[in-house]
PDB file of C-alpha atoms in Angstrom:
ATOM      1  CA  MET P  14      18.669   8.062   6.018  1.00 64.00           C
ATOM      2  CA  SER P  15      14.979   6.753   5.661  1.00 87.00           C
ATOM      3  CA  ARG P  16      13.421   7.133   2.184  1.00 95.00           C
ATOM      4  CA  ILE P  17      10.389   5.945   0.183  1.00 97.00           C
ATOM      5  CA  GLU P  18       9.980   6.181  -3.455  1.00 97.00           C
ATOM      6  CA  PHE P  19       7.301   5.090  -6.063  1.00 98.00           C
ATOM      7  CA  GLU P  20       8.151   3.906  -9.198  1.00 98.00           C
ATOM      8  CA  ASP P  21       5.404   4.178 -11.881  1.00 97.00           C
ATOM      9  CA  LEU P  22       5.384   0.982 -13.808  1.00 97.00           C
ATOM     10  CA  GLY P  23       2.296   2.217 -15.963  1.00 96.00           C
ATOM     11  CA  ASP P  24      -1.304   0.895 -15.910  1.00 94.00           C
ATOM     12  CA  GLY P  25      -1.866   1.493 -12.048  1.00 96.00           C
ATOM     13  CA  LYS P  26       1.265  -0.302 -10.948  1.00 97.00           C
ATOM     14  CA  PHE P  27       3.711   0.735  -8.956  1.00 98.00           C
ATOM     15  CA  ALA P  28       6.944  -0.460  -7.183  1.00 98.00           C
ATOM     16  CA  LEU P  29       7.991   0.998  -3.811  1.00 98.00           C
ATOM     17  CA  HIS P  30      11.691   1.291  -2.998  1.00 98.00           C
ATOM     18  CA  GLY P  31      13.161   2.101   0.439  1.00 98.00           C
ATOM     19  CA  GLU P  32      11.174   1.767   3.803  1.00 97.00           C
ATOM     20  CA  LEU P  33       7.769   1.744   5.043  1.00 97.00           C
ATOM     21  CA  THR P  34       8.233   2.926   8.561  1.00 97.00           C
ATOM     22  CA  PHE P  35       7.249   5.706  11.123  1.00 97.00           C
ATOM     23  CA  ALA P  36       9.882   7.802   9.365  1.00 97.00           C
ATOM     24  CA  THR P  37       8.406   7.567   5.814  1.00 97.00           C
ATOM     25  CA  ALA P  38       4.721   6.637   6.059  1.00 97.00           C
ATOM     26  CA  SER P  39       3.466  10.045   6.153  1.00 97.00           C
ATOM     27  CA  ARG P  40       5.379  10.953   3.025  1.00 96.00           C
ATOM     28  CA  ALA P  41       4.287   7.690   1.104  1.00 97.00           C
ATOM     29  CA  LEU P  42       0.511   8.746   2.028  1.00 97.00           C
ATOM     30  CA  GLU P  43       1.171  12.232   0.668  1.00 97.00           C
ATOM     31  CA  LEU P  44       2.782  10.956  -2.625  1.00 97.00           C
ATOM     32  CA  SER P  45       0.293   8.367  -3.314  1.00 97.00           C
ATOM     33  CA  ARG P  46      -2.781  10.725  -3.327  1.00 95.00           C
ATOM     34  CA  GLU P  47      -1.602  12.070  -6.569  1.00 95.00           C
ATOM     35  CA  LEU P  48      -0.252   8.968  -7.959  1.00 96.00           C
ATOM     36  CA  PHE P  49      -3.225   6.803  -7.249  1.00 97.00           C
ATOM     37  CA  ALA P  50      -5.975   9.403  -8.307  1.00 94.00           C
ATOM     38  CA  ASP P  51      -6.736   8.373 -11.786  1.00 93.00           C
ATOM     39  CA  HIS P  52      -6.515   4.626 -11.376  1.00 96.00           C
ATOM     40  CA  ALA P  53      -9.463   2.330 -10.776  1.00 94.00           C
ATOM     41  CA  SER P  54      -7.282  -0.630  -9.904  1.00 95.00           C
ATOM     42  CA  ILE P  55      -3.695  -0.384  -8.039  1.00 97.00           C
ATOM     43  CA  GLU P  56      -1.034  -2.741  -7.661  1.00 97.00           C
ATOM     44  CA  LEU P  57       1.818  -2.186  -5.431  1.00 98.00           C
ATOM     45  CA  ASP P  58       5.008  -4.279  -5.564  1.00 98.00           C
ATOM     46  CA  LEU P  59       6.636  -4.113  -2.205  1.00 98.00           C
ATOM     47  CA  ALA P  60       9.821  -6.359  -3.010  1.00 98.00           C
ATOM     48  CA  ASP P  61      12.286  -3.542  -2.690  1.00 98.00           C
ATOM     49  CA  ILE P  62      11.053  -2.474   0.762  1.00 98.00           C
ATOM     50  CA  LYS P  63      14.026  -2.989   2.902  1.00 96.00           C
ATOM     51  CA  GLU P  64      12.403  -2.290   6.285  1.00 96.00           C
ATOM     52  CA  GLY P  65       8.800  -2.208   7.601  1.00 96.00           C
ATOM     53  CA  ASP P  66       7.142  -1.475  10.869  1.00 97.00           C
ATOM     54  CA  SER P  67       3.623  -0.777  12.298  1.00 97.00           C
ATOM     55  CA  ALA P  68       3.595   2.394  10.753  1.00 98.00           C
ATOM     56  CA  GLY P  69       4.152   0.743   7.270  1.00 97.00           C
ATOM     57  CA  LEU P  70       1.205  -1.713   8.125  1.00 98.00           C
ATOM     58  CA  GLY P  71      -0.917   1.108   9.100  1.00 98.00           C
ATOM     59  CA  LEU P  72      -0.288   2.718   5.668  1.00 98.00           C
ATOM     60  CA  LEU P  73      -1.150  -0.372   3.624  1.00 98.00           C
ATOM     61  CA  LEU P  74      -4.505  -0.581   5.734  1.00 97.00           C
ATOM     62  CA  GLU P  75      -5.040   3.039   5.089  1.00 97.00           C
ATOM     63  CA  TRP P  76      -4.828   2.426   1.489  1.00 97.00           C
ATOM     64  CA  VAL P  77      -7.267  -0.474   1.648  1.00 96.00           C
ATOM     65  CA  ASN P  78      -9.588   1.828   3.467  1.00 95.00           C
ATOM     66  CA  TRP P  79      -9.124   4.656   0.743  1.00 94.00           C
ATOM     67  CA  ALA P  80      -9.708   1.957  -1.935  1.00 93.00           C
ATOM     68  CA  LYS P  81     -13.039   0.926  -0.122  1.00 92.00           C
ATOM     69  CA  ASN P  82     -14.275   4.425   0.173  1.00 92.00           C
ATOM     70  CA  PHE P  83     -13.595   5.494  -3.317  1.00 91.00           C
ATOM     71  CA  VAL P  84     -14.497   2.183  -5.045  1.00 89.00           C
ATOM     72  CA  ARG P  85     -11.077   1.188  -6.204  1.00 92.00           C
ATOM     73  CA  GLU P  86      -9.321  -2.133  -5.989  1.00 95.00           C
ATOM     74  CA  ILE P  87      -5.633  -2.233  -4.560  1.00 96.00           C
ATOM     75  CA  ARG P  88      -3.407  -5.308  -4.533  1.00 96.00           C
ATOM     76  CA  TYR P  89      -0.184  -5.810  -2.675  1.00 97.00           C
ATOM     77  CA  VAL P  90       2.344  -8.161  -4.065  1.00 96.00           C
ATOM     78  CA  ASN P  91       5.529  -9.157  -2.400  1.00 97.00           C
ATOM     79  CA  ILE P  92       4.607  -7.816   1.179  1.00 97.00           C
ATOM     80  CA  PRO P  93       7.709  -7.792   3.374  1.00 96.00           C
ATOM     81  CA  ASP P  94       7.936 -10.550   6.137  1.00 96.00           C
ATOM     82  CA  ASP P  95       8.307  -7.934   8.949  1.00 96.00           C
ATOM     83  CA  ILE P  96       4.953  -6.471   8.019  1.00 97.00           C
ATOM     84  CA  ILE P  97       3.199  -9.649   7.552  1.00 97.00           C
ATOM     85  CA  ALA P  98       4.497 -10.834  11.003  1.00 97.00           C
ATOM     86  CA  ILE P  99       3.116  -7.307  12.592  1.00 97.00           C
ATOM     87  CA  ALA P 100      -0.025  -8.066  10.740  1.00 97.00           C
ATOM     88  CA  GLN P 101      -0.662 -11.749  11.967  1.00 97.00           C
ATOM     89  CA  ILE P 102       0.339 -10.590  15.438  1.00 97.00           C
ATOM     90  CA  SER P 103      -2.241  -7.986  15.306  1.00 96.00           C
ATOM     91  CA  GLU P 104      -4.574 -10.317  13.544  1.00 96.00           C
ATOM     92  CA  VAL P 105      -5.167  -8.068  10.678  1.00 96.00           C
ATOM     93  CA  ASP P 106      -3.312 -10.013   8.037  1.00 94.00           C
ATOM     94  CA  THR P 107      -6.635 -11.008   6.290  1.00 93.00           C
ATOM     95  CA  MET P 108      -7.332  -7.195   5.778  1.00 94.00           C
ATOM     96  CA  LEU P 109      -4.312  -6.740   3.716  1.00 94.00           C
ATOM     97  CA  THR P 110      -6.299  -8.402   0.825  1.00 91.00           C
ATOM     98  CA  ARG P 111      -9.591  -6.750   1.382  1.00 88.00           C
ATOM     99  CA  GLY P 112      -8.906  -4.054  -1.281  1.00 85.00           C
ATOM    100  CA  GLU P 113      -8.760  -6.647  -4.041  1.00 82.00           C
ATOM    101  CA  ARG P 114     -12.666  -7.238  -4.229  1.00 68.00           C
ATOM    102  CA  TRP P 115     -14.119  -3.873  -4.265  1.00 53.00           C
ATOM    103  CA  THR P 116     -13.962  -2.647  -8.071  1.00 49.00           C
ATOM    104  CA  GLY P 117     -17.476  -2.273  -9.297  1.00 50.00           C
ATOM    105  CA  VAL P 118     -19.130  -2.511  -6.008  1.00 45.00           C
ATOM    106  CA  ILE P 119     -21.343   0.299  -4.796  1.00 40.00           C
TER     107      ILE P 119
END
């Protein structure tokens, strides 16, 4: 069964556990809305993501867009190789780091 869970590590840091796939992306987005709301800077550790697909990549890009629109910073660590590969093939890999620079920008 596909699952996605957030572990709150404090100070805007979260670890994700499970899969970032078509089966879990909507749920992850839904959960993130409340979890991210009070943080100006967010760090997501994806080391425990067992599977990722284009929907997982789409979710990471959606969070970057959210960070830009709400003047937040978002940083990904340990992005799974399968998501990086899809991002490179799609030529959007550099967009995964764009959320790291928006804090304080109007």
